[in-house]
GROMACS .gro file of N, CA and C in nm:
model
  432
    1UNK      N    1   1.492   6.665  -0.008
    1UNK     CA    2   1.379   6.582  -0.042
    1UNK      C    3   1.424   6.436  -0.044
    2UNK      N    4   1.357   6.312   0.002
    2UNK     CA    5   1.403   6.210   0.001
    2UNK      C    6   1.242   6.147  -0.049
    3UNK      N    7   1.299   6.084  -0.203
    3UNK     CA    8   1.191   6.018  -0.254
    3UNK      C    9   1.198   5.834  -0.259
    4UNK      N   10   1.122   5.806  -0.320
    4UNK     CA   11   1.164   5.663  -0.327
    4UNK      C   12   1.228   5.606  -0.513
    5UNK      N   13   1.322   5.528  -0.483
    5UNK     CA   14   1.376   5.493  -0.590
    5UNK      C   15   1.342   5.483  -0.742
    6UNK      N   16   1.371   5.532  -0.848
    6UNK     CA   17   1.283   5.510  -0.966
    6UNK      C   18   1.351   5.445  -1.110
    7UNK      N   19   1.313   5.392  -1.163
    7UNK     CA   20   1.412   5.314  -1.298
    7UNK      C   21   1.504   5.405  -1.341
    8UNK      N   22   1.453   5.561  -1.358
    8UNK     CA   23   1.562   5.586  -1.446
    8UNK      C   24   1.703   5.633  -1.342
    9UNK      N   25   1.659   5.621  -1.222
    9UNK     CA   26   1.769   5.610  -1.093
    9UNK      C   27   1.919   5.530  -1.145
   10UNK      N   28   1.860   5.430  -1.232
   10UNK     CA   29   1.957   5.317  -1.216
   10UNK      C   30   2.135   5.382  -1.211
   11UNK      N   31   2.161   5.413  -1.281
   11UNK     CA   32   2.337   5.425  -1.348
   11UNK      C   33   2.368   5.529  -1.196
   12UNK      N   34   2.309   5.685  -1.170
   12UNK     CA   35   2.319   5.707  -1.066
   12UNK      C   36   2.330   5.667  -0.928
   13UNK      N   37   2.244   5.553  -0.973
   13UNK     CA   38   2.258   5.450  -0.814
   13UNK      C   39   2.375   5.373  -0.809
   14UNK      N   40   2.376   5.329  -0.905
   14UNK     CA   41   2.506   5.209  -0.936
   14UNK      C   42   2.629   5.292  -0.906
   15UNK      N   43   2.663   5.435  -0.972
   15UNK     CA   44   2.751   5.508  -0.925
   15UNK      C   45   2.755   5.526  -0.747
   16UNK      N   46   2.644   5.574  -0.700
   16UNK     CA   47   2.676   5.628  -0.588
   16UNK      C   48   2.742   5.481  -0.532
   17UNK      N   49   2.676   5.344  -0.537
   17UNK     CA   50   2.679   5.265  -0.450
   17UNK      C   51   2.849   5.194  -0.486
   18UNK      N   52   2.878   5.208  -0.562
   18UNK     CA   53   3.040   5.182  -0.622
   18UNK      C   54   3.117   5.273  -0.545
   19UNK      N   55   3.100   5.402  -0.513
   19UNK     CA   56   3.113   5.553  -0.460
   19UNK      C   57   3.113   5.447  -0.253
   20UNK      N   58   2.999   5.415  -0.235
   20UNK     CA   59   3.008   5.411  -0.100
   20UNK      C   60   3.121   5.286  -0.068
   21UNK      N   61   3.140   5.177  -0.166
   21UNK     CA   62   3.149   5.055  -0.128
   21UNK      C   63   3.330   5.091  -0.178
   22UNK      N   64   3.397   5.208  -0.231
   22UNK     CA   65   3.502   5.190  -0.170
   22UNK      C   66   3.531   5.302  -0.082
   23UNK      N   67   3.461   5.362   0.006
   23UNK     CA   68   3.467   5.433   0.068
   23UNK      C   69   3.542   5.377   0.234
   24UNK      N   70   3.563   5.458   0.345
   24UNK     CA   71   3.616   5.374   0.440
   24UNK      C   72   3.520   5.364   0.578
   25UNK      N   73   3.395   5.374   0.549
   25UNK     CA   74   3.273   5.347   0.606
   25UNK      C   75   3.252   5.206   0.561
   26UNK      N   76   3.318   5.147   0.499
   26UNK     CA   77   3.295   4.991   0.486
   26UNK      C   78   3.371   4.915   0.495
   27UNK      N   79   3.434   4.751   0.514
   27UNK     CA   80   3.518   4.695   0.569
   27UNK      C   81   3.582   4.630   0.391
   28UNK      N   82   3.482   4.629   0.271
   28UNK     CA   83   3.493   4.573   0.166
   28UNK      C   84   3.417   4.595   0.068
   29UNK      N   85   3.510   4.615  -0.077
   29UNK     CA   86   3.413   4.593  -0.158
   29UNK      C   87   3.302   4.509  -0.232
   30UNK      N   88   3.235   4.572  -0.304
   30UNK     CA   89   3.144   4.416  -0.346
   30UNK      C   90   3.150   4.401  -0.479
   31UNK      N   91   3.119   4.291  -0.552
   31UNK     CA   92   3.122   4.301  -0.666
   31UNK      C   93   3.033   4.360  -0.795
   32UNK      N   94   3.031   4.434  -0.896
   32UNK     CA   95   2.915   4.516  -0.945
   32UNK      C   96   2.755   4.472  -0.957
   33UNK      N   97   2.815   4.333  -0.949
   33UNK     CA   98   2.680   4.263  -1.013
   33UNK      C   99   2.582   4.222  -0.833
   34UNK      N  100   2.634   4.256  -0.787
   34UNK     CA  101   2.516   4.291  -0.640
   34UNK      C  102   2.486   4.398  -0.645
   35UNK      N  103   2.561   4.510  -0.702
   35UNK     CA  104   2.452   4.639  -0.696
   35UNK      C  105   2.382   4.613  -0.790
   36UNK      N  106   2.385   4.541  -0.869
   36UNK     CA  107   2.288   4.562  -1.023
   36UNK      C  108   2.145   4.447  -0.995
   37UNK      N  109   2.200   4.336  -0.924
   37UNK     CA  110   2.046   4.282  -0.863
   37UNK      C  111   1.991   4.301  -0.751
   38UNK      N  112   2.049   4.384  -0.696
   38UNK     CA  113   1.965   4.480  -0.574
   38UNK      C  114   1.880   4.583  -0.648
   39UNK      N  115   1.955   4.649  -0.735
   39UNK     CA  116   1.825   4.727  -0.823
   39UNK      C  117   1.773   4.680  -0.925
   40UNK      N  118   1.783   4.554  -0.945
   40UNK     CA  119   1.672   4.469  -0.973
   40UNK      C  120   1.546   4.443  -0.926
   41UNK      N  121   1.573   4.422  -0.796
   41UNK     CA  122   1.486   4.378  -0.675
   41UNK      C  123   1.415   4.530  -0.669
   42UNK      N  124   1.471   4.594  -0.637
   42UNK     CA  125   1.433   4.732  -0.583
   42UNK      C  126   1.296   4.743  -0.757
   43UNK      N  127   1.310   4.755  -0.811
   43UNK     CA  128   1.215   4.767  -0.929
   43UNK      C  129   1.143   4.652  -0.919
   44UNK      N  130   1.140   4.549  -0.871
   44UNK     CA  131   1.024   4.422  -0.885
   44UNK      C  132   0.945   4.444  -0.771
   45UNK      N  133   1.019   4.461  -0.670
   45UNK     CA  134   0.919   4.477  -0.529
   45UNK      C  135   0.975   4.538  -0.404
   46UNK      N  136   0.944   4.586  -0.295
   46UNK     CA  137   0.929   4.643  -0.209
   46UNK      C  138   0.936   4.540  -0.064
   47UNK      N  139   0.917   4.427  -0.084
   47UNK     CA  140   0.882   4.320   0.003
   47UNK      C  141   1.032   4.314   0.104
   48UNK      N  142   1.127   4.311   0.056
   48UNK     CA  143   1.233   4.249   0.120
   48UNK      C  144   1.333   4.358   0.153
   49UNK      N  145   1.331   4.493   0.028
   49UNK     CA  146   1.430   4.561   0.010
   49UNK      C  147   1.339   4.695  -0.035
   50UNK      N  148   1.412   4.798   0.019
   50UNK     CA  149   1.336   4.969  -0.020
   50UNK      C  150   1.453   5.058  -0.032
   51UNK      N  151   1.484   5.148  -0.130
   51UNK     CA  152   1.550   5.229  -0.173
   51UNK      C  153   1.530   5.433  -0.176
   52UNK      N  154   1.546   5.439  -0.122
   52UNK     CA  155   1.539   5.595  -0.138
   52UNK      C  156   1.645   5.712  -0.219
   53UNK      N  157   1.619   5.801  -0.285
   53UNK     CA  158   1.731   5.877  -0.284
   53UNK      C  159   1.685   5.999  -0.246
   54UNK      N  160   1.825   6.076  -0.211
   54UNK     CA  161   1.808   6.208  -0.108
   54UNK      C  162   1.869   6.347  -0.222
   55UNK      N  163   1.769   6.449  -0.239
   55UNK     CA  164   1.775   6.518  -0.360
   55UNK      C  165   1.826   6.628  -0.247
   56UNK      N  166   1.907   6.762  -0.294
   56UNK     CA  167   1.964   6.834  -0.188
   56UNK      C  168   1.978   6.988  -0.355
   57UNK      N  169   1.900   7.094  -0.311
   57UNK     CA  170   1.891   7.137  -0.402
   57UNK      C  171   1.886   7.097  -0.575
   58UNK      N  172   1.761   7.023  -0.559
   58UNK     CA  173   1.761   6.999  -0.706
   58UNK      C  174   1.886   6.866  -0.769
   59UNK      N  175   1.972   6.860  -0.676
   59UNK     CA  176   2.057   6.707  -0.719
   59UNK      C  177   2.035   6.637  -0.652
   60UNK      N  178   2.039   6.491  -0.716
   60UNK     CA  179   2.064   6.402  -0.615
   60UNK      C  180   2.205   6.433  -0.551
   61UNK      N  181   2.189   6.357  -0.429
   61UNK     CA  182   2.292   6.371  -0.283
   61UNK      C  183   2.336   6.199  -0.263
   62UNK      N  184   2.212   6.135  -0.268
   62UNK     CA  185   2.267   6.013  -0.169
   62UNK      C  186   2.164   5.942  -0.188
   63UNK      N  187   2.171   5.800  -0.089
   63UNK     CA  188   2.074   5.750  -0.107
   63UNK      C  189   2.033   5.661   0.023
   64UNK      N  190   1.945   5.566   0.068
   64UNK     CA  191   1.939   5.483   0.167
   64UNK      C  192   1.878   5.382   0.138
   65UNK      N  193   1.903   5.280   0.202
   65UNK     CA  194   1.908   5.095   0.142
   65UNK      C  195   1.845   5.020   0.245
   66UNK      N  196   1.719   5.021   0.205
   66UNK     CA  197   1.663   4.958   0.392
   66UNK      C  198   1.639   4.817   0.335
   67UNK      N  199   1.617   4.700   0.441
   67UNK     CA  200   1.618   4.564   0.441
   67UNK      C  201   1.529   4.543   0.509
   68UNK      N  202   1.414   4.465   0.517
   68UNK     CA  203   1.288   4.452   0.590
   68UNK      C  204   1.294   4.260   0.603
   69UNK      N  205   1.273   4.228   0.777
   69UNK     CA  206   1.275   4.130   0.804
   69UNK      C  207   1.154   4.105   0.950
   70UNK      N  208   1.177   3.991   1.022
   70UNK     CA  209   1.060   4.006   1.098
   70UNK      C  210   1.141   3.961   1.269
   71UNK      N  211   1.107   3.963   1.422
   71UNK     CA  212   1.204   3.953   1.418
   71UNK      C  213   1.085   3.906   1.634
   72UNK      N  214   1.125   3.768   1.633
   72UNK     CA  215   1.060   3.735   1.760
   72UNK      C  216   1.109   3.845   1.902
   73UNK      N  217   1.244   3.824   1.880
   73UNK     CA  218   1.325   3.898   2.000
   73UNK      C  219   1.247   4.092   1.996
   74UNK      N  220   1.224   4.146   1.880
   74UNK     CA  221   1.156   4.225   1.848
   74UNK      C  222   1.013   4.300   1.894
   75UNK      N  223   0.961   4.155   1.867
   75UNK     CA  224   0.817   4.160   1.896
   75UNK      C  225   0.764   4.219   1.749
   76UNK      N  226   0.783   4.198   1.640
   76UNK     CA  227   0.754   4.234   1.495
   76UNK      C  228   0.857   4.297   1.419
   77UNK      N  229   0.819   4.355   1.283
   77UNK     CA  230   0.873   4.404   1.204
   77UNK      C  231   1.045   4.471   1.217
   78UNK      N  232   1.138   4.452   1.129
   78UNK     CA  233   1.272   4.509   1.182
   78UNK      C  234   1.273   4.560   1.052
   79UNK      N  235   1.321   4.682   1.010
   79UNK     CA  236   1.425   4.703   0.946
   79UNK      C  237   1.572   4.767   0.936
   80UNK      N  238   1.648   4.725   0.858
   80UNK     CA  239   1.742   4.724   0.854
   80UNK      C  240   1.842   4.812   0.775
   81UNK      N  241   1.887   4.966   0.832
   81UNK     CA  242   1.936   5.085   0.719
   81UNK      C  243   2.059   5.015   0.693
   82UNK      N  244   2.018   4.913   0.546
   82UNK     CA  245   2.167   4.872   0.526
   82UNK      C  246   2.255   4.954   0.493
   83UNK      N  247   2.241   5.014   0.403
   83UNK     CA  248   2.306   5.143   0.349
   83UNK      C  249   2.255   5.315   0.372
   84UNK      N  250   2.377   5.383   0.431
   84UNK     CA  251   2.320   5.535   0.391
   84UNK      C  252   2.459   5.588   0.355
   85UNK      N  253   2.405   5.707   0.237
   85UNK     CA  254   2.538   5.734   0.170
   85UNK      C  255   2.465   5.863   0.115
   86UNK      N  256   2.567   5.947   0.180
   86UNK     CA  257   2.589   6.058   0.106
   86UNK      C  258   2.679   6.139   0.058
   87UNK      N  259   2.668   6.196  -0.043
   87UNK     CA  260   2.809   6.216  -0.166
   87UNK      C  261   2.875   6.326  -0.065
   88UNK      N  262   3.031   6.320  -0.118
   88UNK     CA  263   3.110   6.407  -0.004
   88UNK      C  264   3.070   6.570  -0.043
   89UNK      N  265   3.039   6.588  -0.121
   89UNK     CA  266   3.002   6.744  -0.153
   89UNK      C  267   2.863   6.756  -0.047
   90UNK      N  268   2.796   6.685   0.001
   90UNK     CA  269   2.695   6.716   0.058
   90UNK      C  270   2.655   6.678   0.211
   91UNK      N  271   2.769   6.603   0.253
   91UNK     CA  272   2.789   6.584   0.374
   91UNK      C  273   2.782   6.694   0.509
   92UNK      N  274   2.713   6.692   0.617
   92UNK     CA  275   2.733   6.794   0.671
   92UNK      C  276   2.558   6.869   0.678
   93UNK      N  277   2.471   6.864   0.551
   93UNK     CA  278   2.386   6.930   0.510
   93UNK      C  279   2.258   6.871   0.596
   94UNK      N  280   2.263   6.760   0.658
   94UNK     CA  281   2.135   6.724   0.762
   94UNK      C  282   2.083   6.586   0.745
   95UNK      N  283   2.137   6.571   0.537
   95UNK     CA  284   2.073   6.443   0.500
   95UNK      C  285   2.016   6.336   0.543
   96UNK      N  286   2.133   6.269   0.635
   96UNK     CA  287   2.148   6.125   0.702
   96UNK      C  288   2.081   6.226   0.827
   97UNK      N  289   2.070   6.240   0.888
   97UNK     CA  290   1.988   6.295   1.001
   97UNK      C  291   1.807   6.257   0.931
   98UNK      N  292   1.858   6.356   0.835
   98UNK     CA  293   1.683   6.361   0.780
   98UNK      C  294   1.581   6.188   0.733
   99UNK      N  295   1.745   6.110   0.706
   99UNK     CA  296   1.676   6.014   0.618
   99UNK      C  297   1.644   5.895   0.713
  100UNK      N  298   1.740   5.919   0.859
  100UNK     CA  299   1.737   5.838   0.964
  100UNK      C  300   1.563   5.889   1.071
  101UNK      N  301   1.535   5.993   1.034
  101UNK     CA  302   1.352   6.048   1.085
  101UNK      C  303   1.271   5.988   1.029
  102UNK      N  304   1.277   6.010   0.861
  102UNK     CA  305   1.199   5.981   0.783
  102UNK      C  306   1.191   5.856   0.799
  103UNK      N  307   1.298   5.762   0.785
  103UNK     CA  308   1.227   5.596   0.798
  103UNK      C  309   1.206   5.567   0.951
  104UNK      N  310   1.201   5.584   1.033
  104UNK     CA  311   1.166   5.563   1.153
  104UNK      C  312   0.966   5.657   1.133
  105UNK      N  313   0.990   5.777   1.055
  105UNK     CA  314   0.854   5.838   1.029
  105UNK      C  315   0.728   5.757   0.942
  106UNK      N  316   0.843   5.745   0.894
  106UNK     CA  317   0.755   5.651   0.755
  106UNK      C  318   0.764   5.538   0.713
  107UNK      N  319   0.826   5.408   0.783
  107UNK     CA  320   0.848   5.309   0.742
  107UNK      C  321   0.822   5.253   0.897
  108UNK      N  322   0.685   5.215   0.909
  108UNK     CA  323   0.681   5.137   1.052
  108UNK      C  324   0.735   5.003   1.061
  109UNK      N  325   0.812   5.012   1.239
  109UNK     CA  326   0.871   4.861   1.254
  109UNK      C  327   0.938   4.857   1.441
  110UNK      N  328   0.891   4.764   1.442
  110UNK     CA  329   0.943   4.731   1.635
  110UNK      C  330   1.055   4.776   1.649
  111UNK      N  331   1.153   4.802   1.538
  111UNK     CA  332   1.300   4.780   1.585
  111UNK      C  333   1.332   4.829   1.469
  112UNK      N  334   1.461   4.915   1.460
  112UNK     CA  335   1.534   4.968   1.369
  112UNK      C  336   1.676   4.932   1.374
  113UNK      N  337   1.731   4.910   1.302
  113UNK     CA  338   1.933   4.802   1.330
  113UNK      C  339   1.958   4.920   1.191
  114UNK      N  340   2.104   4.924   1.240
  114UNK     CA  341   2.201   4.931   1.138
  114UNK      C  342   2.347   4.860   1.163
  115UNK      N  343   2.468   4.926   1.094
  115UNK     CA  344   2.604   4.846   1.127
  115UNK      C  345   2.661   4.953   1.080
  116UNK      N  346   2.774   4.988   1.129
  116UNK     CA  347   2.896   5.087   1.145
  116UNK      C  348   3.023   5.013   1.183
  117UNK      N  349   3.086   5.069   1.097
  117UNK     CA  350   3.228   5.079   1.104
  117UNK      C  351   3.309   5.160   1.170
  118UNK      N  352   3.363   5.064   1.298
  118UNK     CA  353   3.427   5.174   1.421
  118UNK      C  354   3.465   5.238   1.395
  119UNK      N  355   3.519   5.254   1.249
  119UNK     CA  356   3.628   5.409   1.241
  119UNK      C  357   3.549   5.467   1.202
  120UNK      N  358   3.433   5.515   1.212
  120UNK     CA  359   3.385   5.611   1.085
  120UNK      C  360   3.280   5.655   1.211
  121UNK      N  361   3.384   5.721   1.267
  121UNK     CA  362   3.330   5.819   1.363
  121UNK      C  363   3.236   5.937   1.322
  122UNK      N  364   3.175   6.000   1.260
  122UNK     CA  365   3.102   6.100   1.197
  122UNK      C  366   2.968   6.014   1.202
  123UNK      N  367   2.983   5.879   1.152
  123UNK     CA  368   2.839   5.789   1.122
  123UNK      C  369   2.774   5.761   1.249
  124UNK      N  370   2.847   5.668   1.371
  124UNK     CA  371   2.867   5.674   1.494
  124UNK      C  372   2.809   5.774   1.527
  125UNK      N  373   2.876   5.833   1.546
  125UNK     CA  374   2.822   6.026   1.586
  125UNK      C  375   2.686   6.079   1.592
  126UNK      N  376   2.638   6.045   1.483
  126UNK     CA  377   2.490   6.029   1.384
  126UNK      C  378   2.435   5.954   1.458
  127UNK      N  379   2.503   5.851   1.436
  127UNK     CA  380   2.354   5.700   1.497
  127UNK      C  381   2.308   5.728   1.638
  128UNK      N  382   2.398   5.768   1.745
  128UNK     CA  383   2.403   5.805   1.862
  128UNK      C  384   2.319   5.917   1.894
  129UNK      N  385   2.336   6.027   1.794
  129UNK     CA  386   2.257   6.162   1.829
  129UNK      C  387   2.103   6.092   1.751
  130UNK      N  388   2.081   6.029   1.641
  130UNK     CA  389   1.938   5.967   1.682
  130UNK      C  390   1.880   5.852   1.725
  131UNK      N  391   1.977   5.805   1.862
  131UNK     CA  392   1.909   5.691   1.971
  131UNK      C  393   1.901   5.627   1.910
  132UNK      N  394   2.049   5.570   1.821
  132UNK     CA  395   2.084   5.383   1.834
  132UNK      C  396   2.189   5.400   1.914
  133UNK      N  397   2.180   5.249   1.945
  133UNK     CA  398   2.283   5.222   2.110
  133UNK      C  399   2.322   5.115   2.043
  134UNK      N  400   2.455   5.116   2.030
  134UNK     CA  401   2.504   4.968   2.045
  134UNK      C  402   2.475   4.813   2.057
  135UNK      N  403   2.450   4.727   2.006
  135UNK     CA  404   2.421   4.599   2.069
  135UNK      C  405   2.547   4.519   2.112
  136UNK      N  406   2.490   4.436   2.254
  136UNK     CA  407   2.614   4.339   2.274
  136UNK      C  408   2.646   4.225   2.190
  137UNK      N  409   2.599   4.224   2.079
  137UNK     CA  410   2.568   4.120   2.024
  137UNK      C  411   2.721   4.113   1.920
  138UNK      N  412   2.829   4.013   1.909
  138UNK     CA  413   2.855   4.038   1.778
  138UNK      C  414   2.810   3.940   1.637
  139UNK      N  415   2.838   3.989   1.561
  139UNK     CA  416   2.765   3.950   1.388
  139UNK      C  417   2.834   3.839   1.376
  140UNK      N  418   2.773   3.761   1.354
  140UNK     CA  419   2.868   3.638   1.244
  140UNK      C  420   2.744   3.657   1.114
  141UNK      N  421   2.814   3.611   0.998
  141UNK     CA  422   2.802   3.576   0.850
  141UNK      C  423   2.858   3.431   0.759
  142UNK      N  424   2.794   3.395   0.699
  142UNK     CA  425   2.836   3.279   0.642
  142UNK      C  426   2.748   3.309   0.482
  143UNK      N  427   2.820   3.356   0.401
  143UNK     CA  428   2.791   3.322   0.268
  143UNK      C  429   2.822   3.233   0.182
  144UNK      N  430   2.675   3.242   0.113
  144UNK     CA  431   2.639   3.092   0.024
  144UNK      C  432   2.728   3.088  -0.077
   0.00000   0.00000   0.00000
């Protein structure tokens, strides 16, 4: 089951997302207090940022972190699966398959992006078997 995020989510979320961010699907950690005003945000509004978690017999499993922007090259709406994470006990089970349908099902938008980490071949693997391709593009970042 993949629902949408709810207050008393919080400490669970904060765990999983501490859980993904030293995991080796990512290049770095972050500091606590960005997961804690992301689910800030995630409880004020829906506008910028959407949260899901993925229940797998009765537990939570995981969760997914979408980013909503707008996008000319596009031709409208993008979003963005910043995050998908699912706990290692439950890996394997369809989740990220399921949660990568569902927002393409249920979250309309011209264009769907994510970002992977070359080594994390299994994710790769995933993105590929549901038709994301690569961009030639590479990322630059500059934080404030």
């Amino acid at each position: 089951m993949i629902r949408n995020i709810r207050p008393s989510d919080r400490e669970v979320y904060l765990r999983m997302v501490a859980d993904f961010y030293r995991s080796p699907g990512v290049l770095h950690p972050i500091p606590a207090a960005h997961a804690e005003r992301t689910f800030e945000e995630l409880m004020r509004s829906t506008a910028y940022a959407e949260a899901f978690i993925f229940e797998h017999e009765g537990r939570i499993a995981g969760y997914g972190l979408l980013a909503k922007t707008f996008s000319q090259e596009a031709g409208g709406a993008v979003v963005w699966i910043e995050e998908l994470y699912v706990a290692p006990e439950y890996r394997g089970a369809g989740l990220g398959r399921d949660f990568l349908r569902f927002v393409r099902r249920e979250v309309p938008a011209a264009r769907y992006r994510l970002e992977a980490e070359r080594g994390n071949v299994r994710a790769v693997a995933l993105y590929e078997r549901e038709g994301f391709r690569p961009l030639a593009y590479d990322n630059y970042c500059l934080d404030a």
